[in-house]
Coordinates of C-alpha atoms in Angstrom, one line a residue:
M1 CA -97.1 199.7 194.6
D2 CA -97.3 199.6 198.0
P3 CA -95.7 204.0 198.6
H4 CA -93.3 202.6 201.0
A5 CA -91.8 200.5 198.6
A6 CA -91.6 203.3 195.9
F7 CA -90.2 205.6 198.2
D8 CA -87.2 203.2 199.0
L9 CA -86.5 203.3 195.4
F10 CA -85.9 206.9 195.2
D11 CA -83.7 206.9 198.9
A12 CA -80.7 205.8 197.5
D13 CA -79.1 206.3 200.9
Q14 CA -81.8 205.1 202.8
D15 CA -81.8 208.3 205.0
G16 CA -85.3 208.6 204.9
R17 CA -85.6 211.4 202.3
I18 CA -84.9 211.7 198.7
T19 CA -82.9 214.8 198.0
R20 CA -82.9 216.8 194.6
E21 CA -79.7 214.7 193.4
E22 CA -81.8 211.8 194.1
L23 CA -84.9 212.3 192.7
L24 CA -82.1 213.9 189.6
K25 CA -80.0 210.4 189.8
A26 CA -83.2 208.2 189.2
M27 CA -84.7 210.1 186.9
E28 CA -81.6 210.3 184.6
T29 CA -81.8 206.5 185.0
I30 CA -84.9 206.4 182.6
G31 CA -83.8 208.9 179.9
M32 CA -85.5 211.8 181.2
R33 CA -83.2 214.9 181.6
P34 CA -85.1 217.3 184.1
T35 CA -84.0 220.8 183.9
D36 CA -82.5 222.8 187.5
E37 CA -86.3 224.5 187.5
Q38 CA -88.6 221.2 186.8
L39 CA -86.5 219.6 189.8
S40 CA -87.5 222.5 192.1
R41 CA -91.1 222.4 190.9
L42 CA -91.1 218.3 191.4
I43 CA -89.3 218.5 195.1
N44 CA -91.4 222.0 196.1
G45 CA -94.8 220.5 194.8
A46 CA -94.0 217.1 197.2
D47 CA -91.9 218.8 199.7
A48 CA -95.5 219.6 202.2
S49 CA -92.9 220.0 205.1
G50 CA -91.2 222.5 203.8
N51 CA -87.7 221.5 204.4
G52 CA -86.3 221.2 201.0
H53 CA -86.1 217.3 200.8
V54 CA -89.2 214.9 200.5
S55 CA -89.4 212.8 203.4
R56 CA -91.3 209.4 203.4
E57 CA -94.3 210.9 205.0
D58 CA -94.6 213.7 202.2
F59 CA -93.9 211.3 199.2
V60 CA -96.4 208.4 201.2
N61 CA -99.2 211.5 201.2
L62 CA -98.7 212.6 198.0
I63 CA -98.9 209.1 196.8
S64 CA -102.2 208.2 198.8
R65 CA -103.8 211.2 197.8
S66 CA -103.1 211.3 194.5
Q67 CA -103.6 209.9 191.4
P68 CA -100.9 207.9 189.9
V69 CA -98.0 210.9 189.7
V70 CA -96.6 209.3 186.3
P71 CA -99.7 208.2 183.3
E72 CA -99.4 204.9 182.7
A73 CA -98.4 205.6 179.0
D74 CA -95.4 207.5 179.8
L75 CA -94.1 204.6 182.2
V76 CA -94.8 202.5 178.8
A77 CA -92.7 204.7 176.8
A78 CA -90.0 205.2 179.3
F79 CA -89.5 201.3 179.8
K80 CA -90.0 201.1 175.6
I81 CA -87.1 203.6 176.1
L82 CA -85.2 201.7 178.6
S83 CA -85.2 198.2 177.0
Q84 CA -84.2 199.9 173.3
D85 CA -87.9 197.8 172.1
D86 CA -87.5 199.6 169.1
E87 CA -89.7 196.0 167.4
N88 CA -92.3 197.5 169.6
T89 CA -92.1 193.3 171.2
G90 CA -93.1 194.9 174.7
L91 CA -90.8 193.2 176.7
V92 CA -88.0 194.1 179.0
E93 CA -84.8 192.0 180.4
V94 CA -84.8 191.4 183.5
A95 CA -81.3 192.1 183.7
V96 CA -82.1 195.6 182.2
L97 CA -84.3 196.1 185.2
K98 CA -82.0 194.9 187.9
D99 CA -79.4 197.2 186.1
V100 CA -81.5 199.8 186.9
M101 CA -82.3 199.1 190.2
A102 CA -78.4 199.2 190.8
S103 CA -77.7 202.4 189.1
I104 CA -80.4 204.3 191.4
G105 CA -78.7 202.6 194.2
K106 CA -81.2 199.7 194.9
R107 CA -79.1 196.4 194.6
L108 CA -81.3 193.8 195.0
D109 CA -80.5 190.1 195.5
S110 CA -82.4 187.4 193.1
A111 CA -85.2 186.9 195.3
E112 CA -86.3 190.3 195.8
L113 CA -86.1 191.2 192.4
E114 CA -88.1 188.4 191.8
D115 CA -90.6 189.2 194.6
M116 CA -91.0 192.4 193.4
L117 CA -91.8 191.2 189.3
H118 CA -94.2 188.9 190.8
D119 CA -96.1 191.7 192.7
C120 CA -95.9 193.6 189.6
A121 CA -95.6 191.8 186.7
P122 CA -95.9 188.1 187.0
E123 CA -96.4 187.9 183.0
T124 CA -92.7 187.1 182.7
A125 CA -90.7 184.8 180.1
N126 CA -87.1 183.8 179.0
G127 CA -86.0 185.9 181.3
K128 CA -88.1 189.1 179.9
V129 CA -91.1 191.0 182.0
D130 CA -93.9 192.7 179.5
Y131 CA -93.3 196.0 180.3
R132 CA -96.9 197.3 179.3
A133 CA -97.9 195.0 181.8
F134 CA -95.8 196.1 184.7
A135 CA -96.8 199.8 183.9
K136 CA -100.3 198.7 184.5
K137 CA -99.5 197.3 187.9
L138 CA -97.4 200.2 189.0
V139 CA -100.0 202.6 188.3
S140 CA -102.7 200.5 189.3

């Protein structure tokens, strides 16, 4: 995934920075419950300019110079929880992905969602996405 597109997913109000609140909302959306200390470490670790938030430049530089921030296995686990995949099918409904995007401030029309899915996980069938393939594409 393009680092600029990834930044836009977190920057809910599109003001060019990821605030502590935006990061918290994104993490809560995927079932994570970070402590205040964990949030501070994440923001401070990515905030190269020291201004208390993560700018687009900070984010792109961080992503461009590092290995995936979230290991593939962690993404797969998050998608499994998100999709309530108790039967271990490896599939998540496209509608669920769209709802998650909307909940973090990214309302996508059908064409935008299809573009994202095509770029990240062309393996779609019956309104579902193979979240293992999706995770693999996101970290590659």
